[in-house]
Coordinates of N, CA and C in Angstrom, one line a residue:
M1 N 0.8 -1.2 0.0 CA 0.0 0.0 0.0 C 0.9 1.2 0.0
R2 N 0.5 2.2 -0.7 CA 1.3 3.4 -0.8 C 0.7 4.5 0.1
R3 N 1.5 5.4 0.5 CA 1.0 6.6 1.3 C 0.0 7.2 0.4
G4 N -1.1 7.6 1.0 CA -2.2 8.2 0.2 C -3.1 7.2 -0.4
G5 N -2.8 5.9 -0.3 CA -3.6 4.8 -0.9 C -4.8 4.6 0.0
T6 N -5.7 3.8 -0.5 CA -7.0 3.5 0.3 C -7.1 2.1 0.6
V7 N -7.9 1.8 1.7 CA -8.2 0.5 2.1 C -9.7 0.5 2.3
D8 N -10.4 -0.6 1.8 CA -11.8 -0.7 1.8 C -12.2 -1.7 2.9
I9 N -12.9 -1.3 4.0 CA -13.2 -2.2 5.1 C -14.7 -2.1 5.5
F10 N -15.2 -3.1 6.1 CA -16.4 -3.2 6.9 C -16.1 -3.5 8.3
Y11 N -16.8 -2.9 9.3 CA -16.5 -3.2 10.7 C -17.9 -3.1 11.4
S12 N -17.9 -3.8 12.6 CA -19.1 -3.8 13.4 C -18.7 -3.5 14.9
A13 N -19.6 -2.8 15.6 CA -19.4 -2.6 17.0 C -20.7 -2.9 17.7
G14 N -20.6 -3.4 18.9 CA -21.9 -3.8 19.6 C -21.9 -3.3 21.0
N15 N -23.1 -3.3 21.6 CA -23.3 -2.9 23.0 C -24.0 -4.0 23.7
N16 N -23.4 -4.8 24.5 CA -24.0 -5.9 25.2 C -24.5 -5.4 26.6
G17 N -24.4 -4.1 26.9 CA -24.8 -3.6 28.2 C -26.3 -3.4 28.3
T18 N -26.6 -2.7 29.4 CA -28.1 -2.5 29.8 C -28.5 -1.1 29.6
T19 N -27.5 -0.2 29.1 CA -27.9 1.2 28.8 C -27.3 1.6 27.5
D20 N -28.0 2.6 26.9 CA -27.5 3.2 25.6 C -26.2 3.9 25.8
V21 N -25.3 3.8 24.8 CA -24.1 4.6 24.8 C -24.2 5.6 23.8
V22 N -24.3 6.9 24.3 CA -24.6 8.0 23.4 C -23.3 8.8 23.2
N23 N -23.0 9.1 21.9 CA -21.9 9.9 21.5 C -20.5 9.5 22.2
T24 N -20.2 8.2 22.1 CA -18.9 7.8 22.6 C -17.9 8.0 21.4
T25 N -16.7 7.8 21.7 CA -15.7 8.0 20.7 C -15.3 6.7 19.9
F26 N -15.0 6.8 18.7 CA -14.6 5.7 17.9 C -13.5 6.1 16.9
R27 N -12.5 5.2 16.8 CA -11.5 5.6 15.8 C -10.9 4.3 15.2
I28 N -10.3 4.4 14.1 CA -9.6 3.3 13.4 C -8.2 3.9 13.2
F29 N -7.2 3.1 13.6 CA -5.8 3.6 13.4 C -4.8 2.5 13.1
L30 N -3.6 2.9 12.7 CA -2.6 1.9 12.4 C -1.6 1.9 13.6
S31 N -1.1 0.8 13.9 CA -0.1 0.6 15.0 C 1.0 -0.3 14.6
S32 N 2.2 0.1 14.9 CA 3.4 -0.8 14.6 C 3.7 -1.7 15.7
N33 N 3.0 -1.4 16.9 CA 3.3 -2.2 18.1 C 2.0 -2.5 18.8
I34 N 1.5 -3.8 18.7 CA 0.3 -4.1 19.4 C 0.5 -4.9 20.7
S35 N 1.8 -5.1 21.0 CA 2.1 -5.8 22.2 C 2.0 -5.0 23.5
S36 N 2.0 -3.6 23.3 CA 1.9 -2.8 24.5 C 0.4 -2.7 24.8
N37 N 0.1 -2.3 26.1 CA -1.3 -2.2 26.5 C -1.5 -0.8 27.1
P38 N -2.2 0.1 26.4 CA -2.8 0.0 25.1 C -1.8 0.0 24.0
P39 N -2.2 -0.5 22.8 CA -1.3 -0.5 21.7 C -0.8 0.9 21.3
A40 N 0.3 1.0 20.8 CA 0.8 2.3 20.3 C 0.0 2.9 19.2
V41 N -0.5 4.1 19.3 CA -1.4 4.7 18.3 C -0.5 5.3 17.2
G42 N -0.7 4.9 16.0 CA 0.0 5.5 14.9 C -0.9 6.3 14.1
P43 N -0.8 6.4 12.8 CA -1.6 7.3 12.0 C -3.1 6.9 12.2
V44 N -3.9 7.9 12.4 CA -5.4 7.7 12.5 C -6.0 7.8 11.2
L45 N -6.8 6.8 10.9 CA -7.5 6.7 9.6 C -8.9 7.3 9.6
F46 N -9.6 7.2 10.8 CA -10.9 7.6 11.0 C -11.2 7.9 12.5
D47 N -11.9 9.0 12.8 CA -12.1 9.4 14.1 C -13.5 10.1 14.2
A48 N -14.4 9.6 15.0 CA -15.7 10.2 15.0 C -16.5 9.8 16.3
G49 N -17.7 10.3 16.5 CA -18.5 9.9 17.6 C -19.4 8.7 17.1
A50 N -19.9 8.0 18.1 CA -20.8 6.9 17.8 C -21.8 6.7 18.9
T51 N -23.0 6.3 18.5 CA -24.1 6.0 19.5 C -24.5 4.5 19.2
I52 N -24.4 3.7 20.3 CA -24.8 2.3 20.2 C -25.8 2.1 21.3
Y53 N -27.0 1.7 20.9 CA -28.1 1.4 21.8 C -27.9 0.1 22.5
K54 N -28.5 -0.1 23.7 CA -28.3 -1.3 24.5 C -28.8 -2.5 23.7
N55 N -28.0 -3.6 23.8 CA -28.3 -4.8 23.1 C -28.4 -4.7 21.6
D56 N -27.6 -3.8 21.1 CA -27.6 -3.5 19.6 C -26.2 -3.5 19.1
Y57 N -26.1 -3.4 17.8 CA -24.8 -3.2 17.1 C -25.0 -2.5 15.8
F58 N -23.9 -2.0 15.3 CA -23.9 -1.4 13.9 C -22.8 -2.0 13.1
T59 N -23.0 -2.0 11.8 CA -22.0 -2.4 10.8 C -21.9 -1.2 9.8
E60 N -20.6 -0.8 9.5 CA -20.4 0.3 8.6 C -19.4 -0.1 7.6
H61 N -19.4 0.5 6.4 CA -18.4 0.4 5.4 C -17.7 1.7 5.2
R62 N -16.4 1.7 5.1 CA -15.6 2.9 4.9 C -14.5 2.6 3.9
V63 N -14.2 3.6 3.2 CA -12.9 3.6 2.4 C -12.0 4.6 3.1
L64 N -10.9 4.1 3.6 CA -10.0 4.9 4.4 C -8.7 5.2 3.7
T65 N -8.2 6.3 3.8 CA -7.0 6.8 3.2 C -5.8 6.7 4.1
V66 N -4.7 6.1 3.8 CA -3.5 6.1 4.6 C -2.9 7.5 4.4
P67 N -2.7 8.2 5.5 CA -2.1 9.5 5.4 C -0.8 9.5 4.7
T68 N -0.5 10.6 3.9 CA 0.7 10.7 3.1 C 1.9 10.9 4.1
S69 N 1.7 11.2 5.3 CA 2.8 11.4 6.3 C 3.1 10.1 7.0
T70 N 2.5 9.0 6.7 CA 2.7 7.8 7.4 C 4.1 7.3 7.1
P71 N 4.9 7.0 8.2 CA 6.3 6.4 7.9 C 6.2 5.1 7.3
L72 N 7.2 4.8 6.5 CA 7.3 3.5 5.8 C 7.4 2.4 6.9
G73 N 6.8 1.2 6.6 CA 6.8 0.1 7.6 C 5.6 -0.7 7.6
A74 N 5.6 -1.7 8.5 CA 4.5 -2.6 8.6 C 3.6 -2.2 9.8
Y75 N 2.3 -2.3 9.7 CA 1.3 -1.9 10.7 C 0.2 -2.9 10.8
W76 N -0.4 -2.9 12.0 CA -1.7 -3.5 12.3 C -2.7 -2.5 12.2
M77 N -3.9 -2.8 11.7 CA -5.1 -1.9 11.7 C -5.9 -2.3 12.9
L78 N -6.2 -1.3 13.7 CA -7.0 -1.5 14.9 C -8.2 -0.5 15.0
W79 N -9.3 -0.9 15.6 CA -10.4 0.0 15.9 C -10.6 0.0 17.3
Q80 N -11.0 1.2 17.8 CA -11.2 1.4 19.2 C -12.5 2.2 19.5
I81 N -13.3 1.7 20.4 CA -14.5 2.4 20.8 C -14.2 2.9 22.2
D82 N -14.8 4.1 22.6 CA -14.7 4.7 23.9 C -13.2 4.9 24.2
K83 N -12.5 5.6 23.3 CA -11.0 5.8 23.4 C -10.6 6.6 24.6
T84 N -11.6 7.4 25.2 CA -11.2 8.2 26.4 C -11.7 7.5 27.7
N85 N -12.3 6.3 27.5 CA -12.8 5.6 28.7 C -13.8 6.4 29.5
T86 N -14.7 7.2 28.9 CA -15.7 8.0 29.6 C -17.0 7.2 29.8
T87 N -17.2 6.1 29.0 CA -18.4 5.4 29.2 C -18.2 4.3 30.2
P88 N -19.1 4.3 31.3 CA -18.9 3.3 32.4 C -19.2 1.9 31.8
E89 N -18.4 0.9 32.1 CA -18.5 -0.4 31.5 C -18.1 -1.4 32.6
D90 N -18.5 -2.7 32.4 CA -18.0 -3.8 33.2 C -16.6 -4.1 32.8
R91 N -16.3 -4.0 31.5 CA -15.0 -4.4 31.0 C -14.5 -3.3 30.2
E92 N -13.3 -2.8 30.5 CA -12.6 -1.8 29.8 C -11.6 -2.4 28.8
D93 N -11.3 -3.7 29.0 CA -10.2 -4.3 28.2 C -10.7 -4.8 26.9
D94 N -11.9 -4.6 26.5 CA -12.4 -5.1 25.2 C -12.7 -4.0 24.2
N95 N -12.1 -2.8 24.4 CA -12.5 -1.6 23.6 C -11.6 -1.5 22.3
I96 N -10.5 -2.3 22.2 CA -9.6 -2.2 21.1 C -9.6 -3.6 20.4
V97 N -9.8 -3.6 19.1 CA -9.8 -4.8 18.3 C -8.8 -4.7 17.2
P98 N -7.8 -5.6 17.2 CA -6.8 -5.6 16.1 C -7.4 -6.4 14.9
R99 N -7.2 -5.9 13.8 CA -7.6 -6.6 12.5 C -6.5 -7.6 12.2
A100 N -6.8 -8.8 11.9 CA -5.8 -9.8 11.6 C -5.3 -9.6 10.2
M101 N -4.6 -8.5 10.0 CA -3.9 -8.2 8.7 C -2.9 -7.2 8.9
T102 N -1.9 -7.3 8.1 CA -0.8 -6.3 8.2 C -0.8 -5.4 7.0
I103 N -0.6 -4.2 7.2 CA -0.6 -3.2 6.1 C 0.9 -2.8 6.0
R104 N 1.5 -2.9 4.8 CA 2.8 -2.4 4.6 C 2.7 -1.2 3.8
V105 N 3.3 -0.1 4.4 CA 3.3 1.2 3.7 C 4.6 1.4 3.0
G106 N 4.5 1.6 1.7 CA 5.7 1.7 0.9 C 5.7 3.0 0.2
K107 N 6.8 3.3 -0.6 CA 6.9 4.5 -1.4 C 5.9 4.6 -2.5

């Protein structure tokens, strides 16, 4: 993949809780290191608010552009809901999901 190139993805997020989650944060980003907790945040591909009603989920399609400033290298794609941990939850450790693919950014 080249800097400025695009990646076409579908993703889903769900709320298994008992209350609606209104205007939480959601982002998709690249990380060269997913072994740290939380993973190192690299170039952000998408960042927005999201509302997920109790016992519901959503699926979206996005075409994301790799920023032209992205350093060359190999990355994991991750998505994260409630990035600021402002939504009360039973589990805070399930807010980041790594995509089982590697993106190599080249010239």
